[in-house]
PDB file of C-alpha atoms and ligand atoms in Angstrom:
ATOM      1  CA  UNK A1281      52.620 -43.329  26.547  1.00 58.00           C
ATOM      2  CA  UNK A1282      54.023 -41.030  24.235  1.00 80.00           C
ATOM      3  CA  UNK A1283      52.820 -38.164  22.229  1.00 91.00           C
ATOM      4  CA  UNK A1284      50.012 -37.998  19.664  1.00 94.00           C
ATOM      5  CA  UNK A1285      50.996 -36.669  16.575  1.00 95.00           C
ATOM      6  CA  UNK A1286      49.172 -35.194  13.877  1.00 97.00           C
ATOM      7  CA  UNK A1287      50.476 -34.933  10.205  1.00 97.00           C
ATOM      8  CA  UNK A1288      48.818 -31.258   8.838  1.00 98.00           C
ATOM      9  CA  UNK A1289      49.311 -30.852   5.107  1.00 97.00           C
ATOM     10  CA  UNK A1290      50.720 -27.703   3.315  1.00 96.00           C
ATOM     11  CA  UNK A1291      50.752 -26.197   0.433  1.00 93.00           C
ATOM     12  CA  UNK A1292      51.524 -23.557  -2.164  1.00 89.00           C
ATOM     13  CA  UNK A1293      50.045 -20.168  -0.089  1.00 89.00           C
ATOM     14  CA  UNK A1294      47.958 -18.276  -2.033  1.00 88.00           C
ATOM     15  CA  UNK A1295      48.734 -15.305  -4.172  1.00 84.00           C
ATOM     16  CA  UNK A1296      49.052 -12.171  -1.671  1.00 79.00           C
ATOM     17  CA  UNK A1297      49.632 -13.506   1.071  1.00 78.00           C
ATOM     18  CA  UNK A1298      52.986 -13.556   0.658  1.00 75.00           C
ATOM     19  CA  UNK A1299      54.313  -9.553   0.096  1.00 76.00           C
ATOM     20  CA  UNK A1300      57.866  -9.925  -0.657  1.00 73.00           C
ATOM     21  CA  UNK A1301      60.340  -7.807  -3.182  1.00 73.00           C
ATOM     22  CA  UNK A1302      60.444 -10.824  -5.248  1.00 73.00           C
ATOM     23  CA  UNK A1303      58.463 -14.290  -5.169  1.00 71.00           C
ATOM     24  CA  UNK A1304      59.779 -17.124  -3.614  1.00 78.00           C
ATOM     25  CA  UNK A1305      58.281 -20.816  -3.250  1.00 80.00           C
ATOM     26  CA  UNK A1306      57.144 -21.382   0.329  1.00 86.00           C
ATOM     27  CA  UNK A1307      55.252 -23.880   2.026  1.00 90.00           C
ATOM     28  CA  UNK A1308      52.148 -22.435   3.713  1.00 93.00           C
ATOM     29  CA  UNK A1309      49.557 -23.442   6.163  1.00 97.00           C
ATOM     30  CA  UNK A1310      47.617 -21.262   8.566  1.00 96.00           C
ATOM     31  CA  UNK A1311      48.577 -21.546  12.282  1.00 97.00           C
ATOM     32  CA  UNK A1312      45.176 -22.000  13.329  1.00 98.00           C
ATOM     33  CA  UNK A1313      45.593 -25.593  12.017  1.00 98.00           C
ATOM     34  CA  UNK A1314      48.914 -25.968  14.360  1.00 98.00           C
ATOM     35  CA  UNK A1315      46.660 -24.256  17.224  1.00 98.00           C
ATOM     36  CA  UNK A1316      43.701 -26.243  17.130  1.00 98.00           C
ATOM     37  CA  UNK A1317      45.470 -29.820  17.053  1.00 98.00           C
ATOM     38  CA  UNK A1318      47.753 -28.153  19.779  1.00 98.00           C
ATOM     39  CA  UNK A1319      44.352 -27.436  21.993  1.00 97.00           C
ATOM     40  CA  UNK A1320      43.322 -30.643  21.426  1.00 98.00           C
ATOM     41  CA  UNK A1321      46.139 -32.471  23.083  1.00 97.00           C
ATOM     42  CA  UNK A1322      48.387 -33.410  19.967  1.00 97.00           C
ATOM     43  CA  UNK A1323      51.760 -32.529  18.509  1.00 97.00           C
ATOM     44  CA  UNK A1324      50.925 -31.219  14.917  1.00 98.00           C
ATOM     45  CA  UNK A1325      53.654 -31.601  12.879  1.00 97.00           C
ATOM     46  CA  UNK A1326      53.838 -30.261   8.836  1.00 97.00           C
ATOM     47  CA  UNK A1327      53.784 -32.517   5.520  1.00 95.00           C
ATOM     48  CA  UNK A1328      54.623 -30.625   2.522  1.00 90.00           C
ATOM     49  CA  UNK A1329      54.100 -31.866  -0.770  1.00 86.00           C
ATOM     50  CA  UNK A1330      56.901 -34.199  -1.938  1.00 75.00           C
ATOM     51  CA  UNK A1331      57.837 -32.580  -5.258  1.00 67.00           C
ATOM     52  CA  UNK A1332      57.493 -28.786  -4.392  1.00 62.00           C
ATOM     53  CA  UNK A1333      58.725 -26.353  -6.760  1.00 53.00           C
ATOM     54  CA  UNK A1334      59.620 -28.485  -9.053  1.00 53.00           C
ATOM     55  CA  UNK A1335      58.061 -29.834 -12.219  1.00 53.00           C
ATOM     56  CA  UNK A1336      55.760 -31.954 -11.328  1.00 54.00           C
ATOM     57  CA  UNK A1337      53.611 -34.541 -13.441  1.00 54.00           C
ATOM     58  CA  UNK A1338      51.029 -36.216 -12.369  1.00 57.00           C
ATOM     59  CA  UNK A1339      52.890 -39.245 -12.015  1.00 54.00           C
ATOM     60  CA  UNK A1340      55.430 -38.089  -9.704  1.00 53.00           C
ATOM     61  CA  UNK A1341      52.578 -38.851  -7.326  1.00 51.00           C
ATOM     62  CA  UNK A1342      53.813 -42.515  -7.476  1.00 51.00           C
ATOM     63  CA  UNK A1343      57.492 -41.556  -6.306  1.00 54.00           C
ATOM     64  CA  UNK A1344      56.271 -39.984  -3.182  1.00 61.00           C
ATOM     65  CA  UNK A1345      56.584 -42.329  -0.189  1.00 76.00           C
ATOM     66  CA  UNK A1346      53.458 -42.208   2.155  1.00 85.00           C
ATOM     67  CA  UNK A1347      54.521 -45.049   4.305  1.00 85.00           C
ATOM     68  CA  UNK A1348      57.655 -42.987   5.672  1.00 85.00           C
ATOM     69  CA  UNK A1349      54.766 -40.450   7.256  1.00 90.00           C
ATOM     70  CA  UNK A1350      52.365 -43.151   8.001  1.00 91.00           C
ATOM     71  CA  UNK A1351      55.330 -44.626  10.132  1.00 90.00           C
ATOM     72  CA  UNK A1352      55.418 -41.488  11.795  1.00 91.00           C
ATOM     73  CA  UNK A1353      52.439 -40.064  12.540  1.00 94.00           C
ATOM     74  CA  UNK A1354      49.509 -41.326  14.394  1.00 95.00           C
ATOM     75  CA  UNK A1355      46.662 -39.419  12.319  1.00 97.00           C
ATOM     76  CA  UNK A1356      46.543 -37.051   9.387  1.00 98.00           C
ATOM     77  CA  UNK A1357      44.618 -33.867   8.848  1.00 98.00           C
ATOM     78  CA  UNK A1358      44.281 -32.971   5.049  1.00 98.00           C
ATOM     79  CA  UNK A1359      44.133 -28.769   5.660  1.00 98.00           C
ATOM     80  CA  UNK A1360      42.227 -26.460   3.153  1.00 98.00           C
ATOM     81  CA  UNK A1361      43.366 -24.651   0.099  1.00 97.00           C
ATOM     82  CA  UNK A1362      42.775 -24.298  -3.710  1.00 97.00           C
ATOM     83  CA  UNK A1363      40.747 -26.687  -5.929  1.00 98.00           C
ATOM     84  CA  UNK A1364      41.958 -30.500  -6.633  1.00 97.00           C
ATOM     85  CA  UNK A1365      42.925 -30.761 -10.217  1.00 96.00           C
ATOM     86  CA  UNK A1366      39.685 -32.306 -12.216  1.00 97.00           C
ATOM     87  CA  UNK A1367      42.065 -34.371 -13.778  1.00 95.00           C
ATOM     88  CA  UNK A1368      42.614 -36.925 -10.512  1.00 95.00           C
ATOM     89  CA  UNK A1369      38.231 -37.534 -10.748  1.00 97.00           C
ATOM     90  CA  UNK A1370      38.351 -38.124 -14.976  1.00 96.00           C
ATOM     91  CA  UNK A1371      37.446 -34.418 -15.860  1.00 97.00           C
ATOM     92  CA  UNK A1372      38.634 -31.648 -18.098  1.00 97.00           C
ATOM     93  CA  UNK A1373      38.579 -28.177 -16.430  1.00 97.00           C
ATOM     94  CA  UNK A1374      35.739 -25.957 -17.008  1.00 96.00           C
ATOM     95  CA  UNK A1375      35.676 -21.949 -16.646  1.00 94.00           C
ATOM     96  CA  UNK A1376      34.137 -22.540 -13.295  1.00 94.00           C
ATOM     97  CA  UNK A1377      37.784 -24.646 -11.763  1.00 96.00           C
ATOM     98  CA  UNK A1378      40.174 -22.042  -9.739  1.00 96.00           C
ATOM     99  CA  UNK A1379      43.535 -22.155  -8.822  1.00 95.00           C
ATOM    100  CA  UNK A1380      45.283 -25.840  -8.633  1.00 93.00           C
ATOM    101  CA  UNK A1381      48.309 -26.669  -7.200  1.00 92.00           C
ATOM    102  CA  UNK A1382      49.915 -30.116  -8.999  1.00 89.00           C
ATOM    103  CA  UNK A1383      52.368 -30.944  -6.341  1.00 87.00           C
ATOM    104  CA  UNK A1384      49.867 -30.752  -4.044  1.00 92.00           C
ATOM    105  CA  UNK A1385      47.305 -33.182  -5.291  1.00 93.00           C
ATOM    106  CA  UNK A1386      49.948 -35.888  -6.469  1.00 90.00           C
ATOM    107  CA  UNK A1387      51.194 -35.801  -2.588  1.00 91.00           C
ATOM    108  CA  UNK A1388      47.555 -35.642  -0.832  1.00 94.00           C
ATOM    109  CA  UNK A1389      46.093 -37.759  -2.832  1.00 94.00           C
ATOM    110  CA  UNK A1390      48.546 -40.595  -2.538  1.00 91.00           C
ATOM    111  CA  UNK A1391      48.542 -39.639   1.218  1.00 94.00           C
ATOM    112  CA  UNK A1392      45.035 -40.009   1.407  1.00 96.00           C
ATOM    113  CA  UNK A1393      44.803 -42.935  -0.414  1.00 95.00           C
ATOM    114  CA  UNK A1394      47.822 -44.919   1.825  1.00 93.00           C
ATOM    115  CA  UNK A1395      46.161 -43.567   4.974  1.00 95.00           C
ATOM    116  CA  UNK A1396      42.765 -45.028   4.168  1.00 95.00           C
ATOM    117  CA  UNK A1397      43.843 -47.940   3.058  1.00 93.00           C
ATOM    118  CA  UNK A1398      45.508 -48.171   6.774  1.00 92.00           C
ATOM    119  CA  UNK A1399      42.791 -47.351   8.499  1.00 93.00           C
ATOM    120  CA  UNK A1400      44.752 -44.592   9.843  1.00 95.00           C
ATOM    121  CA  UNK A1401      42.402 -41.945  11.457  1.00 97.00           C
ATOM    122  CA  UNK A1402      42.038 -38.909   8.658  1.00 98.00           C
ATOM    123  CA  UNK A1403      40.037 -35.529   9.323  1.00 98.00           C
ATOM    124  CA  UNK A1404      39.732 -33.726   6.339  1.00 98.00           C
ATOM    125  CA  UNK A1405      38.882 -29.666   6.380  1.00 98.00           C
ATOM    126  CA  UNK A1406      37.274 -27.623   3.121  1.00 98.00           C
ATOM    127  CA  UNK A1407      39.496 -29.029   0.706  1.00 98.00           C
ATOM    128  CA  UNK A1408      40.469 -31.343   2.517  1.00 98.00           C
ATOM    129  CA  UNK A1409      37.145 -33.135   3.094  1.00 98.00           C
ATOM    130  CA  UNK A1410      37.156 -32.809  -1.502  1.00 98.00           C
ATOM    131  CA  UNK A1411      40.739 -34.856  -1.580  1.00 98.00           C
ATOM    132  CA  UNK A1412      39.268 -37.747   0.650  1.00 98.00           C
ATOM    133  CA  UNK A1413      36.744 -37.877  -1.554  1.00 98.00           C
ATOM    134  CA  UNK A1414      38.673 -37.624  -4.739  1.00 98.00           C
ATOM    135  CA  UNK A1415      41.294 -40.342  -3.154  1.00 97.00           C
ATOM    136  CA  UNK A1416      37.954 -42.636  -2.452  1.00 98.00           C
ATOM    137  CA  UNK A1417      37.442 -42.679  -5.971  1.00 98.00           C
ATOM    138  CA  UNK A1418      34.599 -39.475  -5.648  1.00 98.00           C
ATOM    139  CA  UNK A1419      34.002 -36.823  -7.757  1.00 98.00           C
ATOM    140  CA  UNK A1420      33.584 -33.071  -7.020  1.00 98.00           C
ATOM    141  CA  UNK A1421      31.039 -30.288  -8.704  1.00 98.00           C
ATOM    142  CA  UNK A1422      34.283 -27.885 -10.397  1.00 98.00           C
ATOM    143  CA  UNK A1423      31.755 -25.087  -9.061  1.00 98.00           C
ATOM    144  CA  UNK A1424      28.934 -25.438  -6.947  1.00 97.00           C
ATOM    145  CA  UNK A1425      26.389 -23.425  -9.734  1.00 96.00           C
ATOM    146  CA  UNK A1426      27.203 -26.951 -11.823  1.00 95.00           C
ATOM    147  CA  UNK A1427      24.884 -29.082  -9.657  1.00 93.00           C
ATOM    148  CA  UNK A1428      23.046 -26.252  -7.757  1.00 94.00           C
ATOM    149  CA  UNK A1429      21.885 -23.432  -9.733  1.00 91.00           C
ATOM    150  CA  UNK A1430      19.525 -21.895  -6.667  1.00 93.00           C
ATOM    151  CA  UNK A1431      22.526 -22.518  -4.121  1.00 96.00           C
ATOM    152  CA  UNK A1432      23.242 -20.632  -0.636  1.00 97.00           C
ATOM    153  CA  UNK A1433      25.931 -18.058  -0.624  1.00 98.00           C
ATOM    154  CA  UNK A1434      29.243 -20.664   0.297  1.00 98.00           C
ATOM    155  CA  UNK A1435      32.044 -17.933   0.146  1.00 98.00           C
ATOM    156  CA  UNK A1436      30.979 -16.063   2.985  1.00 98.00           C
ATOM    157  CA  UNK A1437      32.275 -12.574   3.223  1.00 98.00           C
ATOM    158  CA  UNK A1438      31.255 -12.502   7.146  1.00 97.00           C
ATOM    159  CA  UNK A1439      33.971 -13.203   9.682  1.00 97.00           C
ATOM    160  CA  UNK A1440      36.038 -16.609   9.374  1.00 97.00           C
ATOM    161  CA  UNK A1441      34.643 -17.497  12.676  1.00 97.00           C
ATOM    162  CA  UNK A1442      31.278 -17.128  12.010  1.00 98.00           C
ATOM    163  CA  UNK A1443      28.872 -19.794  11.076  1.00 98.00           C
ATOM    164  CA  UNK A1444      26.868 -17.924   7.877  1.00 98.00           C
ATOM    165  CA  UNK A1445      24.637 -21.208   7.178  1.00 98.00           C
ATOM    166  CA  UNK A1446      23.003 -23.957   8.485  1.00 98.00           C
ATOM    167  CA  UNK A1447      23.586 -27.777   7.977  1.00 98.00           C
ATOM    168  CA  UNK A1448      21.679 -30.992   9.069  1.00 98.00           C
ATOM    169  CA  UNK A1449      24.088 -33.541  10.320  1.00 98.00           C
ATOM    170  CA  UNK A1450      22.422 -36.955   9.545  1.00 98.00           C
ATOM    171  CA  UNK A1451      21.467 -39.129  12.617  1.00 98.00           C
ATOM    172  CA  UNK A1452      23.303 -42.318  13.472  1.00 97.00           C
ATOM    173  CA  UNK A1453      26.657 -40.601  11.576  1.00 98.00           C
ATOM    174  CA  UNK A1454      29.941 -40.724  13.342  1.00 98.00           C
ATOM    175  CA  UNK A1455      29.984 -37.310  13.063  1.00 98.00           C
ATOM    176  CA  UNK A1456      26.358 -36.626  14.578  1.00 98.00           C
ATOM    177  CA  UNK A1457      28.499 -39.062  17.924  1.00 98.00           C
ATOM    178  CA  UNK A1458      31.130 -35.901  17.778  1.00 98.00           C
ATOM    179  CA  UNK A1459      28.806 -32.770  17.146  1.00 98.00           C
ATOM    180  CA  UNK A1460      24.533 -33.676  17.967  1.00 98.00           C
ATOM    181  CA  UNK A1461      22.681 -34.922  15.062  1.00 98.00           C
ATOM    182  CA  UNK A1462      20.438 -32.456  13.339  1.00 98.00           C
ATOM    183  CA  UNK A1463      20.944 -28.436  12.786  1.00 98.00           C
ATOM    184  CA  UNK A1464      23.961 -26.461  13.217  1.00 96.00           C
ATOM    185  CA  UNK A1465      25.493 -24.092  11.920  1.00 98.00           C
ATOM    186  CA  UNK A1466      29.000 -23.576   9.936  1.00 98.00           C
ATOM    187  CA  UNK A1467      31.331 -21.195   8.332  1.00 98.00           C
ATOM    188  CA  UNK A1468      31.698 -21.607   4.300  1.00 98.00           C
ATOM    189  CA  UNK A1469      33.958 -20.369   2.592  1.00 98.00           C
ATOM    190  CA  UNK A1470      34.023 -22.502  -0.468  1.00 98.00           C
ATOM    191  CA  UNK A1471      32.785 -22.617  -4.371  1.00 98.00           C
ATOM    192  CA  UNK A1472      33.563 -26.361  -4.721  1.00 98.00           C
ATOM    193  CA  UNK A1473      31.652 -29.446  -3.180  1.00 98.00           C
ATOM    194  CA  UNK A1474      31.571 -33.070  -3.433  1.00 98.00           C
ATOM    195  CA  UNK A1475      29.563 -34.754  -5.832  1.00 98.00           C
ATOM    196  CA  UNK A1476      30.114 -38.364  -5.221  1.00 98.00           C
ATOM    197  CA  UNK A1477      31.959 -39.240  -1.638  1.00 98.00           C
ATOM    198  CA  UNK A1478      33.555 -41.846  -3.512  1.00 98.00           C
ATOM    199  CA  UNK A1479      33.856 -45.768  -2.376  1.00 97.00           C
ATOM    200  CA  UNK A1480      32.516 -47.215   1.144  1.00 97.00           C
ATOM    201  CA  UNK A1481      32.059 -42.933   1.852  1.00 98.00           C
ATOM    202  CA  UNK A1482      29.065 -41.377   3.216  1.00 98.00           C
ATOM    203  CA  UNK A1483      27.223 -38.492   3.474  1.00 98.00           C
ATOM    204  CA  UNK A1484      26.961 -37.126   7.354  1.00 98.00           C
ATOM    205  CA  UNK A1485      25.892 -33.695   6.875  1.00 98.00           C
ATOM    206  CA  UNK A1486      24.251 -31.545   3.768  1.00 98.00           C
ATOM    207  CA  UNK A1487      23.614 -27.555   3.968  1.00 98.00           C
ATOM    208  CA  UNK A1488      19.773 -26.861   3.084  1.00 98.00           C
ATOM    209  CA  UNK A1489      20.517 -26.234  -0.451  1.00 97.00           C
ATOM    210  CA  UNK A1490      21.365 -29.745  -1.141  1.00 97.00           C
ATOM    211  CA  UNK A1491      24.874 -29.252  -0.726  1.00 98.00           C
ATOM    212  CA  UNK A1492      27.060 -31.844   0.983  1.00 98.00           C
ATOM    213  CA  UNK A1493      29.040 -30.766   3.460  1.00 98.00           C
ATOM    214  CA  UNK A1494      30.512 -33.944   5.210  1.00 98.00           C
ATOM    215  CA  UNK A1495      31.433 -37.242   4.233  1.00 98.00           C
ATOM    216  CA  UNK A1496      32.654 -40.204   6.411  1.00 98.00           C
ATOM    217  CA  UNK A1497      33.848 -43.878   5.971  1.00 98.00           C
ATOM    218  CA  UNK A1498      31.377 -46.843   6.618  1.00 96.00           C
ATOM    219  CA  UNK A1499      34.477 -48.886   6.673  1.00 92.00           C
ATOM    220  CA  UNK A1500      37.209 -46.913   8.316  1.00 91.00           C
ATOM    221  CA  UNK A1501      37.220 -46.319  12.792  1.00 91.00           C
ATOM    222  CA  UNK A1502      37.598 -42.708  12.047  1.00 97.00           C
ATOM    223  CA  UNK A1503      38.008 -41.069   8.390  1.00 98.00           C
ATOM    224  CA  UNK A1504      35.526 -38.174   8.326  1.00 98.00           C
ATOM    225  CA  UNK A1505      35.789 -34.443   6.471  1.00 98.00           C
ATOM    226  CA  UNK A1506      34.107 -31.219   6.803  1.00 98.00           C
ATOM    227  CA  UNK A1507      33.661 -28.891   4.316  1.00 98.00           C
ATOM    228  CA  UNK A1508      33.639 -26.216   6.765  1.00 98.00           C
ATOM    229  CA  UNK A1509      36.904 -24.437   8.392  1.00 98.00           C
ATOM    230  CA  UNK A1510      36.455 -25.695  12.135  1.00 98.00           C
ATOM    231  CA  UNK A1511      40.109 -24.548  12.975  1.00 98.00           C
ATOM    232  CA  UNK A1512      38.334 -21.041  12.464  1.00 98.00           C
ATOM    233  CA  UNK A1513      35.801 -21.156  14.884  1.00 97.00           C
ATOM    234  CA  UNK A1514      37.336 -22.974  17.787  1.00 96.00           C
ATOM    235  CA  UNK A1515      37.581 -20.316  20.024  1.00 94.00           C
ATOM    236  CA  UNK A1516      34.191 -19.806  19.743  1.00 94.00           C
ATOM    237  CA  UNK A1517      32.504 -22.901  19.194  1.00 96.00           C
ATOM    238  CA  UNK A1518      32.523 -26.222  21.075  1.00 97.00           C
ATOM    239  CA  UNK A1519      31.662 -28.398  18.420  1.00 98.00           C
ATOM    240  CA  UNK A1520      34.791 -27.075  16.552  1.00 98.00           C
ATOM    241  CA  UNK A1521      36.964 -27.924  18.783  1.00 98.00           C
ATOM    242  CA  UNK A1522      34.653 -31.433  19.694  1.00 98.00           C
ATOM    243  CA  UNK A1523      35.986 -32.583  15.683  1.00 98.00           C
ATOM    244  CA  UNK A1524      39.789 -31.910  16.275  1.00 98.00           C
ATOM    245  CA  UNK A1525      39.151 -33.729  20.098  1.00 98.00           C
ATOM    246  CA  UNK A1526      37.539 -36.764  18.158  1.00 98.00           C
ATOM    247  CA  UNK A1527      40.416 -37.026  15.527  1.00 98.00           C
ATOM    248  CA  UNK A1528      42.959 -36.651  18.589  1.00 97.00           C
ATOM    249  CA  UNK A1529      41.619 -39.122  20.222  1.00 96.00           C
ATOM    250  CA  UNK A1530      40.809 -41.559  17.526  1.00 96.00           C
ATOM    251  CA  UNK A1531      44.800 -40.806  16.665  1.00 96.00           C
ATOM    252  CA  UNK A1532      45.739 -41.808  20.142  1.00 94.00           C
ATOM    253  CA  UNK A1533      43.706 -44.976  20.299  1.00 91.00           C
ATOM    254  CA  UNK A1534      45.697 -45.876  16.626  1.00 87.00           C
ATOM    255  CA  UNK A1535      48.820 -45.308  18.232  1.00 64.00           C
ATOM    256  CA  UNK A1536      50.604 -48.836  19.311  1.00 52.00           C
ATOM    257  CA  UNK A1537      48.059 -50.956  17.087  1.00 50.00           C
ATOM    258  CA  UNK A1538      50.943 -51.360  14.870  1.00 53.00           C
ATOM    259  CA  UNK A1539      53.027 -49.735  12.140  1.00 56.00           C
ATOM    260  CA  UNK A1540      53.561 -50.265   8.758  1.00 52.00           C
ATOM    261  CA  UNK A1541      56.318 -52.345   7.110  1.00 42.00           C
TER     262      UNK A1541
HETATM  263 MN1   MN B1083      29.091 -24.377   2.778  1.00 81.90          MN
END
């Protein structure tokens, strides 16, 4: 038996991190993405958006070619980073929508949407968890005061590692079989959240405010999201690294059902 690999998307890194004399385009993820799949047992390996850097329309979404990575990979984790485009859920942006990156959604979203459709195992983190939604045919809350005026504080300024607020993870879930049903508690460090999980999606966990904060397939063997950053709190926390064990493993149990003309 050969390796389990894990397709990790990328993006467009945000502004600062990069300090250089001039800008360049780059493709960015954090290594505690590559680190936690690594832990688990799996060979992470990058997917950068399809058209980066270049102009992309909406449509060029259609070009890009999910079934070469679905050929290649034996589960996909959809990584965290700026807000999907309202556009992709039938919305105009309001004041509240932050930073977008285009050839990112076209590429995730058709990723998503190919992967599902495949029954190919799919963890999605923070944004992540927003795209499977979106790709379900969901809908997201451009800013969390939208559907929550009285909500908890989401963009923690505590440590990335540590777990500022509480959820309830919904008995019977998939995710209660990888982390305990009922109270735990999370990092946040998002002003987004899912408003409708979209088709044959679920809700597995909600923070005490109301706010959902993981979503999983009734119809898929393993297509769940967080809206947490586990990768941040693996060191520390064993039902972190529990989720990227569970997608690992699901990925490994895919591998050798079959690939994809
Ligand atoms: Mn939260």
């Amino acid at each position: 038996m050969g390796e389990t690999v894990i397709g990790v998307t990328a993006g467009a890194p945000p502004p600062g991190v990069m300090r250089l004399h001039e800008p360049i385009a780059a493709c960015y993820l954090p290594a505690s993405y590559i680190n936690a799949i690594r832990q688990a047992g799996a060979r992470p390996v990058i997917l950068p958006p399809s058209h980066m850097a270049r102009e992309c329309d909406r449509a060029l979404g259609e070009l890009a070619d999910p079934l070469w990575v679905l050929e290649r990979v034996d589960g996909i984790l959809l990584s965290g980073g700026p807000d999907p485009d309202p556009w992709w859920f039938g919305e105009e942006p309001r004041p509240g929508q932050g930073r977008i990156d285009p050839e990112r959604d076209a590429w995730e979203i058709v990723l998503a949407r190919a992967a599902l459709e495949a029954g190919m195992p799919v963890l999605g983190i923070c944004r992540g968890v927003q795209v499977m939604a979106v790709a379900a045919g969901g809908a997201l809350y451009q800013d969390i005061s939208e559907g929550f005026p009285a909500a908890l504080k989401h963009m923690q300024e505590a440590p990335r590692w540590f777990p500022s607020h509480g959820v309830e993870v919904a008995q019977g879930t998939k995710l209660a079989s990888v982390i305990g049903a009922g109270a735990c508690r999370v990092n946040s460090f998002h002003h987004q959240a899912i408003r409708d999980p979209g088709q044959g999606f679920v809700v597995s966990a909600r923070a005490p405010d109301g706010v959902i904060e993981a979503i999983e397939s009734r119809n898929q063997p393993f297509a769940l999201g967080v809206q947490w950053h586990p990768e941040a709190m693996c060191k520390r926390d064993s039902r972190a690294r529990a989720l990227f064990a569970s997608l690992v493993e699901a990925a490994r149990g895919w591998r050798g059902r079959g690939r994809y003309a």
